[in-house]
CSV table of C-alpha atoms and ligand atoms in Angstrom, one decimal:
chain,number,residue,atom,x,y,z
W,7,UNK,CA,-40.7,9.7,31.6
W,8,UNK,CA,-42.0,10.3,28.2
W,9,UNK,CA,-39.2,12.7,27.0
W,10,UNK,CA,-36.4,10.4,28.1
W,11,UNK,CA,-34.9,9.6,24.6
W,12,UNK,CA,-35.1,13.2,23.6
W,13,UNK,CA,-33.4,14.2,26.8
W,14,UNK,CA,-30.6,11.6,26.2
W,15,UNK,CA,-30.0,13.1,22.8
W,16,UNK,CA,-29.6,16.6,24.1
W,17,UNK,CA,-27.2,15.2,26.7
W,18,UNK,CA,-25.2,13.3,24.0
W,19,UNK,CA,-24.9,16.5,21.9
W,20,UNK,CA,-24.0,18.6,25.0
W,21,UNK,CA,-21.2,16.2,25.9
W,22,UNK,CA,-20.0,15.7,22.3
W,23,UNK,CA,-16.2,15.5,22.1
W,24,UNK,CA,-14.5,18.4,20.4
W,25,UNK,CA,-13.5,16.7,17.2
W,26,UNK,CA,-16.8,15.2,15.9
W,27,UNK,CA,-19.9,16.4,14.2
W,28,UNK,CA,-23.0,14.7,15.6
W,29,UNK,CA,-26.0,14.1,13.5
W,30,UNK,CA,-29.3,13.0,14.9
W,31,UNK,CA,-30.4,9.9,13.1
W,32,UNK,CA,-33.4,8.7,15.2
W,33,UNK,CA,-34.6,10.0,18.4
W,34,UNK,CA,-32.5,7.4,20.3
W,35,UNK,CA,-29.3,7.5,18.3
W,36,UNK,CA,-26.6,10.0,17.5
W,37,UNK,CA,-23.9,9.3,15.0
W,38,UNK,CA,-20.5,10.9,15.4
W,39,UNK,CA,-18.7,11.8,12.3
W,40,UNK,CA,-15.1,12.9,12.8
W,41,UNK,CA,-14.1,16.4,11.6
W,42,UNK,CA,-12.0,16.3,8.4
W,43,UNK,CA,-8.9,18.4,9.0
W,44,UNK,CA,-8.1,20.5,5.9
W,45,UNK,CA,-4.7,21.6,7.2
W,46,UNK,CA,-3.6,18.0,7.5
W,47,UNK,CA,-4.9,17.2,4.0
W,48,UNK,CA,-3.2,20.3,2.6
W,49,UNK,CA,0.1,19.3,4.2
W,50,UNK,CA,-0.1,15.7,2.9
W,51,UNK,CA,-0.7,17.2,-0.6
W,52,UNK,CA,2.3,19.6,-0.3
W,53,UNK,CA,4.5,16.8,1.0
W,54,UNK,CA,3.8,14.6,-2.0
W,55,UNK,CA,4.4,17.5,-4.4
W,56,UNK,CA,7.6,18.4,-2.6
W,57,UNK,CA,9.2,15.1,-3.8
W,58,UNK,CA,8.8,16.3,-7.4
W,59,UNK,CA,6.7,14.8,-10.2
W,60,UNK,CA,5.9,11.1,-9.2
W,61,UNK,CA,6.8,9.7,-12.6
W,62,UNK,CA,7.5,6.0,-12.7
W,63,UNK,CA,11.1,5.1,-12.5
W,64,UNK,CA,12.2,8.3,-10.8
W,65,UNK,CA,13.6,8.9,-7.3
W,66,UNK,CA,10.6,11.2,-6.5
W,67,UNK,CA,8.2,8.3,-7.3
W,68,UNK,CA,10.1,5.9,-5.1
W,69,UNK,CA,10.3,8.4,-2.2
W,70,UNK,CA,6.7,9.4,-2.4
W,71,UNK,CA,5.6,5.7,-2.4
W,72,UNK,CA,7.6,5.2,0.8
W,73,UNK,CA,6.0,8.2,2.3
W,74,UNK,CA,2.4,7.1,1.5
W,75,UNK,CA,3.0,3.6,2.9
W,76,UNK,CA,4.7,5.0,6.0
W,77,UNK,CA,1.8,7.3,6.7
W,78,UNK,CA,-0.8,4.6,6.3
W,79,UNK,CA,1.3,2.5,8.8
W,80,UNK,CA,1.6,5.4,11.2
W,81,UNK,CA,-2.2,5.7,11.2
W,82,UNK,CA,-2.6,2.1,12.1
W,83,UNK,CA,-3.3,0.4,8.8
W,84,UNK,CA,-2.0,-3.0,7.8
W,85,UNK,CA,-0.1,-2.1,4.7
W,86,UNK,CA,0.4,-4.4,1.7
W,87,UNK,CA,2.7,-3.3,-1.2
W,88,UNK,CA,1.9,-4.8,-4.5
W,89,UNK,CA,4.8,-4.5,-6.9
W,90,UNK,CA,5.0,-5.9,-10.4
W,91,UNK,CA,6.4,-5.1,-13.8
W,92,UNK,CA,4.2,-4.0,-16.7
W,93,UNK,CA,5.1,-3.1,-20.3
W,94,UNK,CA,4.8,0.2,-22.1
W,95,UNK,CA,3.5,0.0,-25.7
W,96,UNK,CA,7.1,-0.3,-27.0
W,97,UNK,CA,7.7,-3.3,-24.6
W,98,UNK,CA,9.9,-1.3,-22.2
W,99,UNK,CA,9.3,-2.8,-18.8
W,100,UNK,CA,8.4,-0.5,-15.9
W,101,UNK,CA,8.0,-1.3,-12.2
W,102,UNK,CA,4.7,-0.3,-10.6
W,103,UNK,CA,3.7,-0.3,-6.9
W,104,UNK,CA,0.1,-0.3,-5.6
W,105,UNK,CA,-0.1,0.7,-1.9
W,106,UNK,CA,-2.9,-0.8,0.1
W,107,UNK,CA,-3.8,0.2,3.7
W,108,UNK,CA,-6.4,-1.9,5.5
W,109,UNK,CA,-8.2,-1.0,8.7
W,110,UNK,CA,-9.8,-3.9,10.6
W,111,UNK,CA,-8.7,-6.5,8.0
W,112,UNK,CA,-10.7,-9.2,9.7
W,113,UNK,CA,-14.0,-7.3,9.3
W,114,UNK,CA,-16.0,-8.9,6.5
W,115,UNK,CA,-18.0,-5.8,5.9
W,116,UNK,CA,-15.7,-3.5,3.9
W,117,UNK,CA,-15.7,-0.2,2.1
W,118,UNK,CA,-13.0,0.5,-0.5
W,119,UNK,CA,-11.6,4.0,-1.1
W,120,UNK,CA,-9.0,4.6,-3.8
W,121,UNK,CA,-7.1,7.2,-5.8
W,122,UNK,CA,-4.0,7.2,-8.1
W,123,UNK,CA,-0.7,8.4,-6.7
W,124,UNK,CA,1.5,8.6,-9.9
W,125,UNK,CA,1.7,11.7,-11.9
W,126,UNK,CA,1.5,12.3,-15.6
W,127,UNK,CA,5.0,12.4,-17.3
W,128,UNK,CA,3.9,15.1,-19.7
W,129,UNK,CA,1.9,18.3,-19.6
W,130,UNK,CA,0.3,17.5,-23.0
W,131,UNK,CA,-2.5,20.0,-22.5
W,132,UNK,CA,-0.3,22.9,-21.5
W,133,UNK,CA,-1.2,26.1,-23.5
W,134,UNK,CA,2.6,26.6,-24.0
W,135,UNK,CA,3.9,24.1,-26.5
W,136,UNK,CA,7.4,24.3,-24.9
W,137,UNK,CA,6.0,22.8,-21.7
W,138,UNK,CA,4.1,19.9,-23.2
W,139,UNK,CA,6.9,17.3,-22.7
W,140,UNK,CA,7.5,18.4,-19.1
W,141,UNK,CA,6.2,16.3,-16.2
W,142,UNK,CA,3.5,17.9,-14.0
W,143,UNK,CA,3.4,18.5,-10.2
W,144,UNK,CA,0.1,16.7,-10.1
W,145,UNK,CA,-1.0,18.6,-7.0
W,146,UNK,CA,-4.7,18.1,-8.0
W,147,UNK,CA,-4.2,15.1,-10.4
W,148,UNK,CA,-2.7,12.7,-8.0
W,149,UNK,CA,-1.6,14.3,-4.7
W,150,UNK,CA,-4.9,15.9,-3.5
W,151,UNK,CA,-7.0,12.8,-3.6
W,152,UNK,CA,-4.3,10.7,-1.9
W,153,UNK,CA,-4.0,13.4,0.7
W,154,UNK,CA,-7.8,13.4,1.4
W,155,UNK,CA,-7.6,9.6,1.8
W,156,UNK,CA,-4.6,9.9,4.1
W,157,UNK,CA,-6.6,12.3,6.3
W,158,UNK,CA,-9.5,9.8,6.3
W,159,UNK,CA,-7.0,7.1,7.2
W,160,UNK,CA,-5.8,9.2,10.1
W,161,UNK,CA,-9.4,9.6,11.4
W,162,UNK,CA,-10.2,5.9,10.9
W,163,UNK,CA,-7.1,5.0,12.9
W,164,UNK,CA,-8.1,7.2,15.8
W,165,UNK,CA,-11.8,6.5,15.8
W,166,UNK,CA,-12.7,3.3,13.9
W,167,UNK,CA,-16.0,3.3,12.0
W,168,UNK,CA,-18.2,0.2,12.2
W,169,UNK,CA,-17.1,-1.1,8.8
W,170,UNK,CA,-13.6,-2.2,7.7
W,171,UNK,CA,-11.9,0.2,5.3
W,172,UNK,CA,-9.4,-0.4,2.6
W,173,UNK,CA,-7.5,2.5,1.1
W,174,UNK,CA,-5.7,1.9,-2.1
W,175,UNK,CA,-3.2,4.2,-3.8
W,176,UNK,CA,-3.0,2.9,-7.4
W,177,UNK,CA,0.1,3.4,-9.5
W,178,UNK,CA,0.3,4.2,-13.2
W,179,UNK,CA,-3.1,5.7,-13.8
W,180,UNK,CA,-1.8,8.5,-15.9
W,181,UNK,CA,0.4,7.2,-18.7
W,182,UNK,CA,-2.1,7.1,-21.5
W,183,UNK,CA,-0.9,8.4,-24.9
W,184,UNK,CA,-1.1,12.1,-25.5
W,185,UNK,CA,-2.8,13.5,-28.6
W,186,UNK,CA,0.6,14.1,-30.2
W,187,UNK,CA,3.3,11.5,-30.7
W,188,UNK,CA,7.0,12.0,-30.8
W,189,UNK,CA,9.9,9.6,-31.2
W,190,UNK,CA,11.7,10.4,-27.9
W,191,UNK,CA,9.0,9.2,-25.6
W,192,UNK,CA,7.3,6.0,-25.0
W,193,UNK,CA,3.8,5.6,-23.7
W,194,UNK,CA,1.9,3.2,-21.4
W,195,UNK,CA,-1.8,3.2,-20.9
W,196,UNK,CA,-4.4,4.6,-18.5
W,197,UNK,CA,-5.3,2.8,-15.3
W,198,UNK,CA,-2.6,0.1,-15.4
W,199,UNK,CA,-2.1,-0.2,-11.6
W,200,UNK,CA,-5.8,-0.6,-10.9
W,201,UNK,CA,-6.1,-3.0,-13.9
W,202,UNK,CA,-3.4,-5.2,-12.3
W,203,UNK,CA,-4.8,-5.1,-8.8
W,204,UNK,CA,-8.4,-5.8,-10.0
W,205,UNK,CA,-7.2,-9.0,-11.8
W,206,UNK,CA,-4.8,-9.9,-8.9
W,207,UNK,CA,-6.2,-8.5,-5.7
W,208,UNK,CA,-4.0,-8.4,-2.6
W,209,UNK,CA,-6.4,-10.8,-0.8
W,210,UNK,CA,-7.8,-13.8,-2.8
W,211,UNK,CA,-11.4,-13.1,-3.9
W,212,UNK,CA,-11.2,-9.6,-2.3
W,213,UNK,CA,-14.6,-7.9,-2.2
W,214,UNK,CA,-16.2,-4.8,-0.7
W,215,UNK,CA,-19.7,-3.5,-0.3
W,216,UNK,CA,-18.8,-0.7,-2.7
W,217,UNK,CA,-15.9,1.5,-3.7
W,218,UNK,CA,-15.3,5.2,-4.1
W,219,UNK,CA,-12.6,6.7,-6.3
W,220,UNK,CA,-11.4,10.2,-5.7
W,221,UNK,CA,-9.7,11.9,-8.7
W,222,UNK,CA,-8.9,15.6,-9.0
W,223,UNK,CA,-10.7,16.6,-5.8
W,224,UNK,CA,-8.6,19.7,-4.7
W,225,UNK,CA,-9.0,22.4,-7.3
W,226,UNK,CA,-10.6,25.7,-6.2
W,227,UNK,CA,-14.4,25.6,-6.9
W,228,UNK,CA,-14.3,22.1,-8.3
W,229,UNK,CA,-17.6,20.7,-9.5
W,230,UNK,CA,-18.4,17.0,-9.3
W,231,UNK,CA,-21.0,15.7,-11.7
W,232,UNK,CA,-22.6,12.3,-11.6
W,233,UNK,CA,-20.2,10.2,-13.7
W,234,UNK,CA,-22.0,7.9,-16.1
W,235,UNK,CA,-20.2,4.5,-15.3
W,236,UNK,CA,-20.9,5.3,-11.7
W,237,UNK,CA,-24.5,6.0,-12.4
W,238,UNK,CA,-24.8,2.8,-14.4
W,239,UNK,CA,-23.0,0.5,-12.0
W,240,UNK,CA,-23.6,2.0,-8.6
W,241,UNK,CA,-26.6,4.3,-8.7
W,242,UNK,CA,-27.4,3.8,-5.0
W,243,UNK,CA,-23.8,4.8,-4.0
W,244,UNK,CA,-24.0,8.0,-6.2
W,245,UNK,CA,-27.3,8.8,-4.4
W,246,UNK,CA,-25.8,8.1,-0.9
W,247,UNK,CA,-22.8,10.3,-1.6
W,248,UNK,CA,-24.7,13.2,-3.1
W,249,UNK,CA,-27.2,13.0,-0.2
W,250,UNK,CA,-24.2,13.0,2.2
W,251,UNK,CA,-22.8,16.1,0.5
W,252,UNK,CA,-26.2,17.8,1.0
W,253,UNK,CA,-26.4,16.7,4.6
W,254,UNK,CA,-22.9,18.1,5.2
W,255,UNK,CA,-23.5,21.4,3.5
W,256,UNK,CA,-21.3,20.8,0.4
W,257,UNK,CA,-24.0,20.4,-2.2
W,258,UNK,CA,-22.6,23.3,-4.2
W,259,UNK,CA,-19.6,21.1,-5.1
W,260,UNK,CA,-21.7,18.0,-5.8
W,261,UNK,CA,-23.9,18.9,-8.8
W,262,UNK,CA,-27.2,17.1,-9.2
W,263,UNK,CA,-26.6,16.5,-12.9
W,264,UNK,CA,-25.1,13.7,-15.0
W,265,UNK,CA,-21.6,14.2,-16.3
W,266,UNK,CA,-19.8,12.2,-19.0
W,267,UNK,CA,-18.4,8.6,-19.0
W,268,UNK,CA,-14.8,8.6,-17.8
W,269,UNK,CA,-12.5,5.7,-18.1
W,270,UNK,CA,-10.8,5.8,-14.8
W,271,UNK,CA,-9.6,3.4,-12.1
W,272,UNK,CA,-13.2,2.6,-11.0
W,273,UNK,CA,-13.9,0.9,-14.3
W,274,UNK,CA,-11.1,-1.7,-13.6
W,275,UNK,CA,-12.6,-2.5,-10.2
W,276,UNK,CA,-16.2,-2.7,-11.5
W,277,UNK,CA,-15.2,-4.9,-14.4
W,278,UNK,CA,-12.8,-7.4,-12.8
W,279,UNK,CA,-13.9,-7.4,-9.1
W,280,UNK,CA,-17.6,-6.8,-9.7
W,281,UNK,CA,-17.6,-4.2,-6.9
W,282,UNK,CA,-20.0,-1.3,-7.5
W,283,UNK,CA,-17.9,1.8,-7.6
W,284,UNK,CA,-18.3,5.5,-8.2
W,285,UNK,CA,-15.8,8.2,-9.4
W,286,UNK,CA,-15.8,11.6,-7.7
W,287,UNK,CA,-14.0,13.6,-10.3
W,288,UNK,CA,-13.8,17.3,-11.2
W,289,UNK,CA,-15.3,17.9,-14.7
W,290,UNK,CA,-15.9,21.1,-16.6
W,291,UNK,CA,-18.5,20.2,-19.2
W,292,UNK,CA,-17.8,23.4,-21.2
W,293,UNK,CA,-14.0,23.2,-21.3
W,294,UNK,CA,-12.2,21.9,-24.3
W,295,UNK,CA,-10.8,18.8,-22.4
W,296,UNK,CA,-14.0,18.2,-20.3
W,297,UNK,CA,-11.8,18.6,-17.2
W,298,UNK,CA,-10.7,21.5,-15.1
W,299,UNK,CA,-8.5,24.2,-16.7
W,300,UNK,CA,-5.3,22.9,-15.0
W,301,UNK,CA,-5.8,19.4,-16.3
W,302,UNK,CA,-2.5,17.9,-17.6
W,303,UNK,CA,-0.8,21.3,-17.6
W,304,UNK,CA,2.1,22.7,-15.6
W,305,UNK,CA,-0.4,24.8,-13.7
W,306,UNK,CA,-1.6,21.7,-11.8
W,307,UNK,CA,0.5,22.8,-8.8
W,308,UNK,CA,0.2,23.9,-5.2
W,309,UNK,CA,-1.0,27.4,-6.2
W,310,UNK,CA,-4.3,25.8,-7.2
W,311,UNK,CA,-5.0,23.6,-4.2
W,312,UNK,CA,-8.1,24.5,-2.1
W,313,UNK,CA,-8.6,23.5,1.5
W,314,UNK,CA,-12.3,24.1,1.0
W,315,UNK,CA,-12.6,21.7,-1.9
W,316,UNK,CA,-10.6,19.0,0.0
W,317,UNK,CA,-12.9,19.5,3.0
W,318,UNK,CA,-16.0,19.3,0.8
W,319,UNK,CA,-15.0,15.9,-0.4
W,320,UNK,CA,-13.3,14.6,2.7
W,321,UNK,CA,-16.1,15.5,5.1
W,322,UNK,CA,-18.7,14.0,2.7
W,323,UNK,CA,-16.8,10.7,2.6
W,324,UNK,CA,-16.4,10.7,6.4
W,325,UNK,CA,-20.1,11.2,6.7
W,326,UNK,CA,-20.8,8.2,4.4
W,327,UNK,CA,-18.3,6.0,6.2
W,328,UNK,CA,-19.4,6.7,9.7
W,329,UNK,CA,-23.1,6.2,8.8
W,330,UNK,CA,-22.4,2.7,7.7
W,331,UNK,CA,-23.5,-0.1,10.1
T,7,LIG,C1,-9.1,9.8,-19.8
T,7,LIG,O1,-9.1,10.9,-20.1
T,7,LIG,C2,-9.0,8.7,-20.7
T,7,LIG,N1,-9.1,9.4,-18.5
T,7,LIG,C3,-9.2,10.4,-17.5
T,7,LIG,C4,-8.7,9.8,-16.2
T,7,LIG,C5,-7.7,10.7,-15.6
T,7,LIG,C6,-6.6,11.1,-16.1
T,7,LIG,N2,-7.7,11.0,-14.4
T,7,LIG,C7,-6.7,11.7,-14.1
T,7,LIG,N3,-5.9,11.8,-15.2
T,8,LIG,ZN1,-4.3,12.8,-15.3
């Protein structure tokens, strides 16, 4: 029966379960990719924002950290909380908490997905000078990327991929000094949570095949350019993800052009853990900041969160994850 493999494929597609996208890989094989649920991701974004700005040392930060770790547990991850004290530039101690959710922790073949969960304490790029010392909601810069990862965690819990997955929510990414200085505030630095974890991983000698950082992945009509440190350190992962976006139909978000070099949490992981990592980050090459118009302003709120953008990123990552053997 010469047509048997083809026939089996048609059968497999015909009987596909309701919540998965099947792509035909070879004649004999179909790969099921779960469907990213944008409503869930939107809800996880709104829930984080509802706690208030997740600025270190606040009740909102504490409550949101508990929420994120509880959700990872609910989806079946083994959760490790990594807490430590770091110092601001004026030596003030601050407590930080990295939240790590591991699926199939015994699996040696792992993929690392990460985002930052803290929010910037000041809207230093707000057009209105009166708002520049106010904390931001961080719907896009913080909550959206964590929400996309929570939805991926939910899918990984229901329908495990072949690889083990670690999802890390890093704390204190967004405390770098603003362009202005004033005497009433004290500043930290960028990427302090990921810097700490990369030097002190939750598992001794932790490694992964590669890592993907999501940062600012929920603004309407976001555009993701190929970030330069990603291109330099993990070109094959950039290629894999951009091809996955094309295969999934979201290539209008993933621009086939180089962007700029961005110091972000992936640089810590590349430098100290030697894991090739990429950063999927919304950039606007023609804007004054290089980032989207809401970046570090009080407009980074739920009015500017797009389910379409969350889906473009989330579905692309699921495609990559479930095609790994
Ligand atoms: C700098 O502009 C130095 N880093 C951008 C990383 C960042 C800030 N991502 C979100 N907020
Ligand atoms: Zn930021």
